[in-house]
XYZ file of C-alpha atoms in Angstrom:
708
model
C 84.255 -42.749 20.856
C 86.431 -42.767 23.911
C 85.498 -46.316 25.107
C 86.410 -47.808 21.685
C 89.770 -45.877 21.846
C 90.212 -47.671 24.918
C 88.766 -51.089 24.271
C 91.067 -50.994 21.374
C 93.760 -49.875 23.683
C 93.377 -52.274 26.070
C 93.137 -55.159 23.202
C 96.741 -53.640 21.985
C 97.774 -54.106 25.597
C 96.610 -58.116 25.797
C 97.900 -58.731 23.014
C 101.325 -57.890 24.255
C 100.863 -59.938 27.249
C 100.063 -62.406 25.571
C 103.174 -62.408 23.533
C 105.623 -60.602 25.695
C 104.138 -59.890 29.096
C 103.127 -56.199 30.445
C 103.652 -57.115 33.983
C 106.830 -59.044 34.958
C 106.753 -59.955 38.421
C 110.216 -60.030 40.377
C 110.489 -61.802 43.966
C 108.295 -60.052 46.881
C 109.329 -56.589 46.094
C 107.316 -56.426 42.637
C 105.483 -53.485 40.969
C 102.656 -54.549 39.301
C 100.856 -52.491 36.483
C 98.712 -52.952 33.790
C 94.902 -52.562 32.850
C 91.806 -54.134 34.852
C 88.461 -53.840 34.636
C 87.215 -50.885 37.453
C 83.427 -51.315 38.545
C 82.273 -47.771 39.249
C 78.601 -47.632 39.996
C 75.104 -49.496 38.332
C 75.128 -46.238 35.608
C 78.688 -46.371 34.609
C 79.105 -49.970 35.176
C 82.721 -51.523 34.056
C 85.968 -49.368 32.872
C 88.847 -49.619 32.081
C 91.773 -48.558 34.176
C 95.257 -48.655 34.609
C 96.325 -49.903 37.666
C 99.861 -49.640 39.275
C 100.979 -51.373 43.040
C 103.444 -49.166 44.768
C 104.890 -51.178 47.594
C 106.659 -48.853 48.984
C 104.184 -46.639 49.916
C 101.713 -49.104 50.463
C 99.169 -48.252 47.517
C 96.633 -49.552 44.992
C 96.753 -46.241 42.041
C 94.945 -46.536 38.808
C 94.794 -43.680 36.287
C 92.453 -43.392 33.079
C 95.219 -44.892 31.001
C 98.886 -46.059 30.783
C 99.570 -42.812 28.859
C 98.256 -40.885 32.443
C 100.554 -42.884 34.890
C 103.093 -39.723 35.006
C 100.271 -37.637 36.238
C 98.233 -37.565 39.424
C 96.540 -40.698 40.381
C 93.124 -40.711 39.346
C 92.140 -42.645 42.843
C 94.398 -44.589 45.231
C 93.682 -47.529 47.902
C 96.015 -47.647 51.288
C 96.868 -51.296 51.524
C 97.644 -51.360 55.301
C 94.856 -53.408 56.858
C 93.314 -54.069 53.801
C 91.479 -57.378 53.109
C 91.903 -58.544 49.324
C 89.720 -61.231 48.518
C 88.723 -63.252 45.148
C 85.156 -63.177 44.538
C 83.223 -66.765 44.118
C 81.080 -65.254 41.154
C 83.625 -66.142 38.757
C 87.608 -66.419 38.188
C 88.309 -63.007 37.264
C 87.001 -60.842 39.673
C 88.263 -59.776 42.998
C 88.029 -57.131 45.252
C 90.433 -54.699 47.637
C 88.702 -53.337 51.093
C 90.349 -50.710 52.540
C 90.547 -49.852 56.005
C 88.486 -46.372 55.641
C 85.629 -48.749 54.478
C 86.538 -48.015 50.403
C 86.046 -50.523 48.164
C 87.743 -51.408 45.073
C 86.164 -54.318 42.518
C 88.350 -55.387 39.621
C 88.165 -58.065 37.050
C 91.492 -59.011 35.218
C 91.450 -60.479 32.020
C 91.829 -64.104 33.052
C 92.302 -66.248 35.918
C 96.107 -66.205 35.893
C 96.385 -62.633 35.635
C 93.636 -62.638 38.796
C 95.755 -64.661 40.574
C 98.808 -62.761 39.912
C 97.390 -59.393 41.177
C 96.025 -61.315 44.279
C 98.714 -62.668 45.477
C 100.912 -59.595 44.950
C 98.257 -57.026 46.633
C 97.994 -59.702 49.862
C 102.231 -59.858 50.410
C 101.843 -56.095 50.029
C 99.033 -55.998 52.366
C 100.417 -58.272 54.793
C 103.704 -55.963 55.455
C 102.211 -52.677 55.269
C 99.589 -54.317 58.312
C 102.060 -55.290 60.317
C 104.272 -52.423 60.090
C 100.973 -50.838 61.320
C 100.490 -53.090 64.073
C 104.199 -52.643 65.304
C 103.964 -48.668 65.310
C 100.336 -48.998 66.984
C 101.219 -51.102 70.044
C 97.959 -51.979 71.801
C 96.243 -50.102 74.743
C 97.797 -51.584 77.759
C 95.483 -49.733 80.393
C 92.190 -51.086 77.906
C 91.150 -54.214 79.436
C 89.247 -56.461 77.342
C 88.082 -59.488 79.078
C 84.503 -59.408 78.135
C 81.574 -59.483 80.257
C 80.635 -62.905 78.609
C 83.586 -64.405 79.369
C 83.020 -63.890 83.361
C 79.909 -65.881 83.117
C 81.415 -68.408 81.385
C 81.262 -68.671 77.637
C 84.887 -69.348 77.570
C 86.524 -72.327 79.518
C 89.490 -70.420 80.360
C 87.545 -68.036 82.126
C 84.676 -69.865 83.901
C 86.466 -70.106 87.341
C 85.847 -65.920 87.553
C 81.801 -66.032 87.507
C 80.277 -63.264 88.916
C 83.246 -61.732 90.620
C 81.588 -58.587 91.194
C 78.512 -56.637 90.105
C 80.313 -54.597 87.911
C 81.604 -57.566 85.689
C 78.599 -59.183 85.181
C 76.639 -55.586 84.077
C 80.007 -55.291 81.809
C 79.698 -51.384 83.561
C 83.741 -51.409 84.439
C 84.746 -52.028 80.705
C 82.244 -49.482 79.752
C 83.995 -47.486 82.446
C 87.836 -47.956 81.638
C 86.991 -47.734 77.676
C 85.784 -43.963 78.759
C 88.546 -42.982 80.949
C 90.701 -44.128 78.050
C 89.255 -42.463 74.841
C 88.584 -39.344 77.429
C 91.945 -38.051 76.627
C 91.381 -38.776 72.996
C 87.848 -36.488 72.223
C 89.788 -34.696 69.933
C 90.845 -37.871 67.921
C 87.564 -38.897 67.641
C 85.070 -37.605 65.142
C 81.420 -36.204 66.066
C 79.589 -39.591 64.995
C 81.755 -41.863 66.833
C 81.513 -39.283 70.126
C 77.586 -39.093 69.311
C 77.760 -43.055 69.746
C 79.866 -43.072 72.999
C 76.831 -40.822 74.301
C 74.010 -43.089 72.660
C 75.920 -46.411 74.579
C 76.362 -44.726 78.147
C 72.733 -43.968 78.210
C 72.030 -47.535 76.874
C 73.903 -48.688 79.522
C 72.136 -46.667 82.069
C 69.371 -48.504 80.781
C 70.463 -51.828 81.227
C 71.356 -51.097 84.622
C 67.983 -50.175 85.569
C 66.680 -53.472 84.166
C 68.924 -55.822 86.103
C 67.792 -53.529 89.273
C 64.331 -54.027 88.372
C 64.612 -57.575 87.948
C 66.619 -58.265 90.877
C 64.334 -56.207 92.886
C 61.128 -57.668 92.295
C 59.716 -59.797 95.435
C 59.812 -63.128 95.257
C 56.452 -63.520 97.200
C 54.526 -62.853 95.180
C 53.916 -62.449 90.982
C 56.997 -62.966 88.625
C 60.114 -64.193 90.644
C 63.730 -62.860 89.554
C 64.449 -66.077 89.026
C 61.741 -67.230 86.775
C 63.257 -68.316 82.649
C 61.782 -65.523 80.822
C 63.482 -62.780 82.918
C 66.732 -64.885 83.464
C 66.722 -64.904 79.783
C 65.605 -60.965 78.781
C 69.088 -60.148 81.489
C 70.998 -62.285 79.650
C 69.968 -60.901 76.055
C 70.373 -57.478 77.264
C 74.022 -58.206 78.389
C 74.880 -59.891 75.339
C 73.613 -56.911 73.592
C 75.686 -54.500 75.203
C 78.912 -56.506 75.279
C 78.469 -57.034 71.291
C 77.685 -53.005 70.760
C 80.790 -52.230 73.054
C 83.071 -54.615 71.396
C 82.428 -52.913 68.119
C 82.447 -49.170 69.053
C 85.851 -50.384 70.615
C 87.033 -51.068 67.590
C 86.121 -47.884 65.837
C 88.004 -46.109 68.308
C 90.769 -47.901 67.631
C 91.091 -47.870 64.249
C 90.356 -44.491 64.504
C 92.876 -43.859 66.621
C 95.227 -46.321 64.672
C 94.126 -43.903 61.474
C 95.437 -40.960 63.045
C 98.412 -41.360 64.961
C 99.716 -43.997 61.634
C 99.825 -42.169 58.443
C 98.565 -44.571 56.193
C 99.398 -42.197 53.019
C 102.831 -40.350 52.643
C 106.487 -41.508 54.060
C 107.040 -45.107 52.940
C 106.930 -47.696 55.782
C 110.202 -50.012 55.710
C 109.855 -53.547 54.959
C 109.083 -55.686 58.136
C 110.876 -59.346 57.161
C 114.164 -59.882 55.234
C 113.781 -59.991 51.479
C 114.788 -63.043 49.835
C 118.277 -63.248 48.799
C 119.111 -63.574 44.931
C 120.389 -67.128 45.913
C 117.408 -68.180 46.447
C 115.932 -67.358 43.023
C 118.304 -69.105 41.256
C 117.752 -72.247 43.190
C 120.092 -72.296 45.543
C 120.331 -72.605 49.604
C 121.068 -70.407 52.333
C 123.936 -70.313 54.064
C 123.780 -71.295 57.654
C 122.445 -68.632 60.193
C 125.621 -68.292 62.823
C 124.538 -67.050 65.865
C 126.987 -64.346 67.750
C 128.659 -66.994 69.568
C 129.769 -68.239 66.426
C 127.878 -71.307 66.574
C 125.663 -73.168 63.671
C 121.964 -72.723 64.402
C 121.007 -74.940 61.035
C 119.954 -73.907 57.479
C 117.318 -71.263 56.989
C 115.188 -73.187 54.380
C 114.853 -75.205 51.481
C 116.136 -75.321 48.190
C 113.754 -73.274 45.466
C 113.725 -75.103 42.122
C 111.209 -74.942 39.453
C 111.621 -79.049 39.143
C 110.459 -79.318 42.516
C 107.149 -79.749 40.900
C 108.135 -83.096 39.791
C 109.524 -83.739 43.078
C 106.249 -83.056 44.371
C 104.701 -85.678 42.599
C 106.853 -88.454 43.793
C 106.139 -90.654 45.983
C 107.991 -91.228 49.174
C 109.736 -94.145 50.285
C 108.500 -94.888 53.467
C 110.474 -97.227 55.795
C 108.499 -98.540 58.894
C 111.581 -99.441 60.636
C 112.844 -95.752 60.356
C 109.474 -94.845 62.939
C 109.721 -93.919 66.133
C 107.493 -92.820 68.836
C 106.644 -89.282 68.596
C 108.251 -87.010 70.946
C 106.497 -83.428 70.471
C 105.001 -82.092 72.864
C 101.330 -82.995 73.787
C 99.780 -79.566 74.355
C 100.110 -76.359 72.716
C 101.949 -73.472 74.675
C 99.478 -70.753 76.164
C 98.654 -67.917 73.204
C 100.591 -65.342 74.945
C 101.421 -63.191 72.382
C 97.870 -62.475 71.609
C 97.787 -59.960 73.979
C 100.966 -58.374 72.367
C 99.592 -58.378 68.706
C 95.883 -57.463 69.490
C 96.057 -53.991 67.397
C 96.907 -56.539 64.354
C 94.021 -58.929 64.995
C 91.606 -55.578 65.712
C 92.379 -54.267 62.042
C 91.805 -57.337 60.889
C 88.941 -57.910 61.677
C 87.642 -54.388 61.447
C 88.020 -55.027 57.887
C 86.351 -58.767 57.529
C 82.600 -59.160 56.732
C 79.908 -61.329 58.616
C 79.861 -64.240 56.342
C 83.259 -63.600 54.692
C 85.452 -66.842 53.305
C 88.132 -66.744 54.615
C 90.418 -69.626 53.029
C 92.460 -66.912 51.258
C 92.605 -64.514 54.035
C 96.108 -64.015 55.671
C 95.946 -64.318 59.228
C 98.623 -63.714 61.471
C 101.526 -66.191 62.592
C 101.399 -65.923 65.960
C 97.891 -67.670 66.287
C 99.976 -70.942 64.658
C 99.427 -74.136 65.572
C 102.894 -76.251 65.425
C 101.453 -78.724 63.145
C 100.234 -78.991 59.922
C 96.406 -79.488 59.234
C 97.559 -82.947 57.437
C 99.153 -84.118 60.528
C 95.610 -83.375 62.834
C 93.733 -85.418 60.801
C 96.299 -88.469 62.216
C 96.109 -86.956 65.852
C 92.115 -88.071 65.450
C 92.992 -91.262 65.214
C 95.174 -91.125 68.842
C 92.775 -94.066 69.973
C 93.548 -96.984 67.600
C 92.522 -99.345 70.097
C 88.849 -98.621 69.350
C 89.481 -98.096 65.863
C 90.454 -101.662 65.127
C 88.052 -103.134 68.293
C 85.295 -102.268 65.612
C 85.433 -105.496 63.896
C 85.370 -107.441 66.857
C 81.696 -106.671 66.815
C 79.599 -109.862 67.621
C 76.263 -108.337 65.611
C 75.499 -105.100 63.197
C 74.098 -103.364 65.833
C 77.342 -103.871 68.027
C 79.628 -102.832 64.933
C 77.674 -99.752 64.571
C 77.519 -99.061 68.176
C 81.555 -99.548 68.523
C 82.049 -97.055 65.693
C 79.893 -94.146 66.953
C 82.078 -94.508 70.216
C 85.250 -94.321 68.379
C 83.869 -91.509 66.247
C 82.843 -89.356 69.432
C 86.030 -90.668 71.307
C 88.752 -88.965 68.090
C 87.831 -85.379 68.641
C 89.151 -85.072 72.313
C 93.061 -85.276 71.333
C 92.114 -83.909 68.541
C 92.951 -80.527 69.766
C 95.714 -80.151 71.508
C 95.282 -77.791 74.410
C 91.846 -75.720 74.861
C 93.551 -72.672 73.311
C 92.081 -72.720 69.887
C 94.836 -72.110 67.236
C 94.715 -72.577 63.622
C 97.205 -76.052 61.941
C 99.375 -74.674 59.045
C 97.825 -74.790 55.755
C 98.953 -77.505 53.608
C 101.286 -76.785 50.431
C 99.699 -78.925 47.582
C 101.531 -81.863 47.196
C 102.550 -81.979 50.697
C 101.881 -85.554 53.035
C 102.111 -86.820 55.887
C 103.200 -90.084 57.364
C 102.827 -92.188 60.625
C 101.805 -95.512 62.071
C 100.196 -96.790 65.657
C 101.166 -100.430 67.180
C 98.193 -101.430 68.999
C 98.376 -104.353 71.323
C 96.271 -107.343 70.173
C 95.352 -108.206 73.680
C 93.700 -104.830 73.889
C 91.703 -105.261 71.465
C 90.776 -108.711 71.703
C 87.674 -110.373 72.872
C 89.020 -112.244 74.843
C 92.296 -110.163 76.078
C 94.900 -112.632 74.987
C 96.936 -112.736 71.173
C 96.214 -115.841 69.110
C 99.319 -117.469 69.032
C 101.852 -117.492 66.731
C 101.399 -113.866 65.809
C 103.329 -110.931 67.151
C 102.258 -108.940 69.861
C 100.579 -105.495 67.991
C 98.929 -104.392 64.998
C 100.025 -102.694 62.948
C 97.884 -99.185 61.894
C 99.279 -97.093 59.079
C 97.891 -93.488 57.962
C 98.755 -91.706 54.726
C 97.569 -88.244 53.786
C 98.020 -85.322 51.123
C 96.729 -82.477 50.072
C 95.503 -82.961 46.802
C 94.107 -79.563 45.747
C 95.008 -76.270 46.493
C 91.725 -74.025 45.359
C 89.484 -75.572 47.090
C 91.863 -76.602 49.648
C 91.115 -80.366 49.649
C 93.307 -82.781 51.921
C 92.861 -86.817 51.672
C 93.669 -89.377 54.101
C 93.625 -92.658 54.760
C 94.290 -95.446 56.923
C 94.667 -99.559 57.677
C 94.979 -101.812 59.665
C 95.670 -105.065 56.896
C 95.494 -108.064 59.753
C 92.171 -106.611 60.768
C 90.799 -106.173 57.192
C 89.960 -102.928 57.442
C 90.422 -99.012 56.328
C 89.153 -95.895 56.568
C 88.908 -93.220 53.480
C 88.730 -89.708 54.202
C 88.455 -86.168 52.062
C 88.040 -82.936 52.751
C 87.290 -79.469 52.356
C 87.745 -77.309 55.174
C 86.075 -73.415 54.412
C 86.282 -70.535 56.844
C 83.710 -68.147 57.510
C 83.893 -64.854 59.605
C 81.197 -64.455 62.204
C 81.454 -61.772 64.393
C 83.239 -62.721 67.493
C 84.352 -66.397 65.968
C 84.942 -68.283 62.997
C 83.512 -70.900 61.960
C 84.680 -73.497 59.732
C 82.688 -76.187 57.509
C 84.638 -79.302 57.114
C 82.643 -80.320 53.541
C 83.901 -84.119 52.789
C 82.523 -87.766 53.468
C 84.906 -90.573 55.127
C 84.653 -94.566 53.889
C 85.119 -96.969 56.878
C 85.224 -100.433 55.369
C 84.748 -103.757 57.563
C 86.442 -106.027 54.558
C 85.707 -108.954 57.084
C 82.130 -108.304 57.488
C 81.890 -106.884 53.906
C 80.501 -103.747 55.757
C 81.078 -100.173 54.365
C 79.586 -97.455 56.726
C 80.116 -93.677 55.000
C 80.117 -90.655 57.307
C 80.089 -87.018 57.839
C 82.336 -84.517 59.680
C 80.968 -81.473 62.051
C 81.846 -78.104 61.551
C 84.045 -76.434 64.323
C 83.852 -72.592 65.805
C 86.448 -70.699 67.220
C 85.082 -68.788 69.631
C 86.287 -65.113 72.047
C 89.174 -64.471 69.039
C 89.746 -61.263 70.699
C 90.790 -62.619 74.381
C 91.258 -66.484 74.754
C 90.108 -68.769 72.144
C 88.748 -71.781 72.202
C 87.127 -74.442 69.939
C 83.729 -76.032 70.007
C 81.920 -78.251 67.534
C 78.754 -78.014 65.575
C 75.992 -79.506 63.616
C 74.764 -82.936 62.545
C 76.656 -85.954 61.344
C 75.187 -88.907 59.879
C 76.462 -92.170 59.582
C 74.956 -95.094 57.416
C 75.465 -98.590 56.473
C 73.416 -99.776 53.681
C 74.141 -103.638 53.837
C 72.991 -104.009 57.550
C 70.174 -100.867 57.294
C 71.480 -99.221 60.708
C 72.521 -95.618 61.036
C 73.487 -93.411 62.925
C 72.582 -89.541 63.803
C 75.393 -87.327 66.098
C 74.416 -84.071 66.876
C 76.929 -81.850 68.036
C 75.400 -79.049 70.148
C 76.941 -75.410 70.258
C 76.798 -73.044 73.646
C 73.285 -71.868 73.641
C 72.896 -68.128 74.324
C 72.079 -68.222 77.830
C 73.116 -71.042 80.067
C 74.112 -74.834 78.983
C 76.727 -76.681 79.452
C 79.997 -76.665 76.903
C 80.833 -79.161 74.264
C 77.421 -81.322 74.542
C 76.840 -84.137 71.971
C 73.733 -86.800 71.561
C 73.391 -89.814 69.158
C 71.046 -92.271 68.098
C 71.714 -95.504 66.681
C 68.932 -96.902 64.264
C 67.725 -99.641 62.732
C 66.182 -98.638 59.633
C 64.102 -101.495 58.367
C 61.974 -101.377 61.817
C 62.442 -97.583 62.476
C 63.582 -98.653 66.014
C 66.486 -96.693 68.175
C 68.623 -99.137 69.961
C 71.015 -97.157 71.505
C 71.170 -93.588 72.522
C 74.240 -91.354 73.713
C 74.559 -88.109 75.465
C 77.679 -86.253 77.523
C 80.427 -84.470 76.097
C 82.595 -85.174 73.219
C 85.726 -83.967 75.647
C 84.547 -85.024 78.799
C 81.973 -88.567 79.813
C 79.626 -90.025 77.667
C 76.873 -92.159 78.625
C 75.385 -95.145 76.293
C 72.126 -96.302 77.412
C 70.477 -99.487 75.095
C 66.827 -100.317 74.562
C 67.539 -103.550 76.865
C 68.141 -101.431 79.640
C 72.257 -101.647 80.237
C 73.685 -98.721 80.434
C 77.587 -97.821 79.703
C 80.213 -95.080 80.487
C 83.147 -94.180 78.854
C 85.111 -91.206 80.230
C 87.121 -89.571 77.359
C 89.554 -88.058 79.470
C 90.515 -91.354 80.938
C 90.682 -93.142 77.808
C 94.994 -94.228 77.149
C 96.183 -92.234 74.039
C 98.682 -94.434 72.045
C 101.357 -92.297 70.107
C 101.623 -92.253 66.695
C 105.028 -93.481 64.998
C 106.662 -90.716 63.067
C 110.389 -91.147 60.815
C 112.557 -88.584 61.834
C 113.052 -84.760 60.208
C 116.356 -85.736 58.414
C 114.897 -89.076 57.064
C 111.609 -87.493 55.750
C 110.660 -87.034 51.785
C 111.177 -82.670 50.956
C 107.090 -82.290 50.859
C 106.373 -84.364 54.216
C 104.869 -82.131 56.706
C 107.143 -81.867 59.655
C 109.906 -81.456 57.641
C 108.439 -78.919 55.284
C 107.832 -76.998 57.957
C 110.553 -77.679 60.655
C 111.614 -74.109 60.360
C 108.587 -72.467 60.677
C 108.079 -74.884 63.771
C 111.413 -74.054 65.098
C 110.603 -70.051 64.899
C 107.257 -70.711 66.586
C 109.276 -72.652 69.712
C 111.607 -69.632 70.123
C 108.741 -67.290 69.738
C 110.307 -65.245 66.420
C 107.462 -64.343 65.044
C 108.943 -62.449 62.247
C 111.456 -65.162 61.510
C 108.227 -67.815 61.380
C 106.833 -65.553 58.622
C 109.675 -65.565 56.855
C 109.501 -68.915 56.743
C 105.865 -69.113 55.981
C 106.005 -67.014 53.467
C 108.992 -68.426 51.198
C 106.566 -71.699 51.215
C 103.760 -69.725 50.615
C 105.719 -67.581 47.434
C 107.334 -71.488 46.574
C 103.895 -72.865 45.524
C 102.875 -70.202 44.081
C 105.677 -70.028 41.297
C 104.940 -73.564 41.220
C 101.618 -72.467 40.345
C 102.432 -70.086 37.859
C 105.209 -72.402 36.566
C 102.990 -75.360 35.814
C 100.052 -73.048 34.416
C 103.012 -71.879 31.765
C 104.036 -74.781 30.942
C 100.187 -76.109 30.790
C 101.807 -79.184 33.091
C 98.713 -80.809 34.976
C 99.271 -81.425 38.807
C 99.806 -85.220 39.198
C 99.018 -86.280 42.756
C 100.619 -88.728 44.723
C 98.461 -91.429 46.533
C 95.148 -89.886 46.104
C 93.095 -90.168 42.835
C 89.581 -88.565 41.953
C 86.661 -90.285 41.715
C 84.366 -87.618 40.424
C 83.733 -84.849 43.428
C 85.506 -87.674 45.738
C 88.736 -88.389 46.437
C 90.480 -92.054 47.151
C 93.614 -93.197 48.011
C 95.044 -95.103 45.248
C 95.970 -98.435 46.600
C 92.995 -99.456 48.979
C 92.690 -102.528 50.996
C 89.353 -103.662 49.146
C 91.505 -103.578 46.026
C 94.768 -105.125 47.666
C 92.495 -107.982 49.391
C 90.805 -109.033 46.234
C 93.377 -108.391 43.881
C 96.826 -108.386 45.145
C 98.486 -109.724 42.381
C 97.489 -106.664 40.390
C 100.089 -104.068 39.325
C 100.107 -100.710 41.873
C 98.735 -97.959 39.506
C 99.715 -94.177 39.190
C 97.578 -92.006 40.560
C 96.555 -89.407 38.003
C 94.199 -86.971 38.280
C 91.159 -87.214 35.726
């Protein structure tokens, strides 16, 4: 009877939500409440409970029903350090993982209501996590440099190999950790004290093992340099390092729990709230410094018709483009040391294999460009791109494409330190072009008479989907009758001390002069050593195929082996499928030297670092449309340049909140999203006016892209 009453009550609540919402939202400081289903256990299963989001206290509380909300909460979860993740199993379920390890598995009535709860919970969790990080600064006396860094797992630290035997064995790290926490013994529970003692014993056994191996006589029996023994030493060291890292995170988490009360007095919001003028579609007045100088407007206007603005094509005047003046490399990630406590709290809540697509990452790890612009930077050698069609044979053109492909990733990364580009907003676009001197790509080295001195390569990218995050980009050189169309869905996963990014999608290169189409996939990327100096490596197998010619290529990006080996290794084989013969092999580093070996015995070496880089041409921000990348993110970029992380976070949150509002607005008005430049073709996305269409049907009207 009680169950029926609860169900009946929830049914009436649902009808109230349908007619006039039982939950209302106001910007950022929203108190959300309403019925959700909560999973208890296998016996009880799912139960309806009344949930309340308390923003000031940073708590998610629940009650048996709405009538009992004035009584003591049946349960509550602190949101500081919590991770809120929509479930992949359906469109209604999501989980809230608290810093204590407790988890709520919840289910909304529909996808719209789930999105509403998730976005509000994530905003609240981010505020209180940042507040906790500021009130619990990193412990300066604790060095977080890993022994494995000294042994060569990080490019930024390879010159520090084997500084001393203690660093090699990771003993100094444990000793520093022991001295640090000896004064905090009362803060650690018994099980952590026991774990620390066991770690100390294990370190002793590890030290004995190393000494035994290194003390072996070289004249007889196995040598200290025996391959199996070296692997045993490396495995033992890596195991101890990982265990030490895990214990350190648990200890810091425990100290933070006792030092920073997660339940009790309400925490102040760290970021300024958006003023009411923004909620009504206005603009912020200019920020004025103390000396009276105007800095500039803070944010773009927020209007509900921006959905229509986002769906309109920008008018691109190529004559307005100028050579890009942005820095070639990113600055060092100096803020990581200051913000490590925030990273530790975030890492402690992530699970191996967890999808990071919707996890809000700290602002200070952002690269000062959008992901759409990063895709454009993979075209930094446009001379190699236009030279593909100059190949004198089918084999030559395939090898040229492989060369262009392998050399494109080096300039796509700005600097050795791994940073995360901005997640593009749906409807965001990026436009640019390159001028390629004809002499550099002409077989004779001399441009044809009566033609301009440069080929023009144009590029356009668009964020065509938000969930999942799909980007489409297209580049063409009309004079050479060639173009490339690609769609990519980036999917991130937590892998312990690294983050893996799968680039799911496919590219198609069209050489219209030869009537050839090349299909290719993309490698995965890995951000390593995320607690110290993060760096990027590529991994995975890439396939390139041309159905017409029968030529194919397999490119393998090799991740660094657990022990020994070089960084950024890559090898490739170009094969003629009808005869099953390999015609060319490539080996080397994708950011260094590549050696091409042909069956004829000929070899050719390409040093990627010595290749000339062509700067892209872009229009100044003031001439761009409101949804073009650089103008859209300009205030975030400026704040990052000024190292003002709070202001950068504020601007970033504003853009993300505007995207959520527009998404809700489209859902309420049942307005489908309309793309600008790309059309959906089954599981793929294609540019709406590709060269292979316009070259054949130049008189056809230009279609307006519509989603099916």
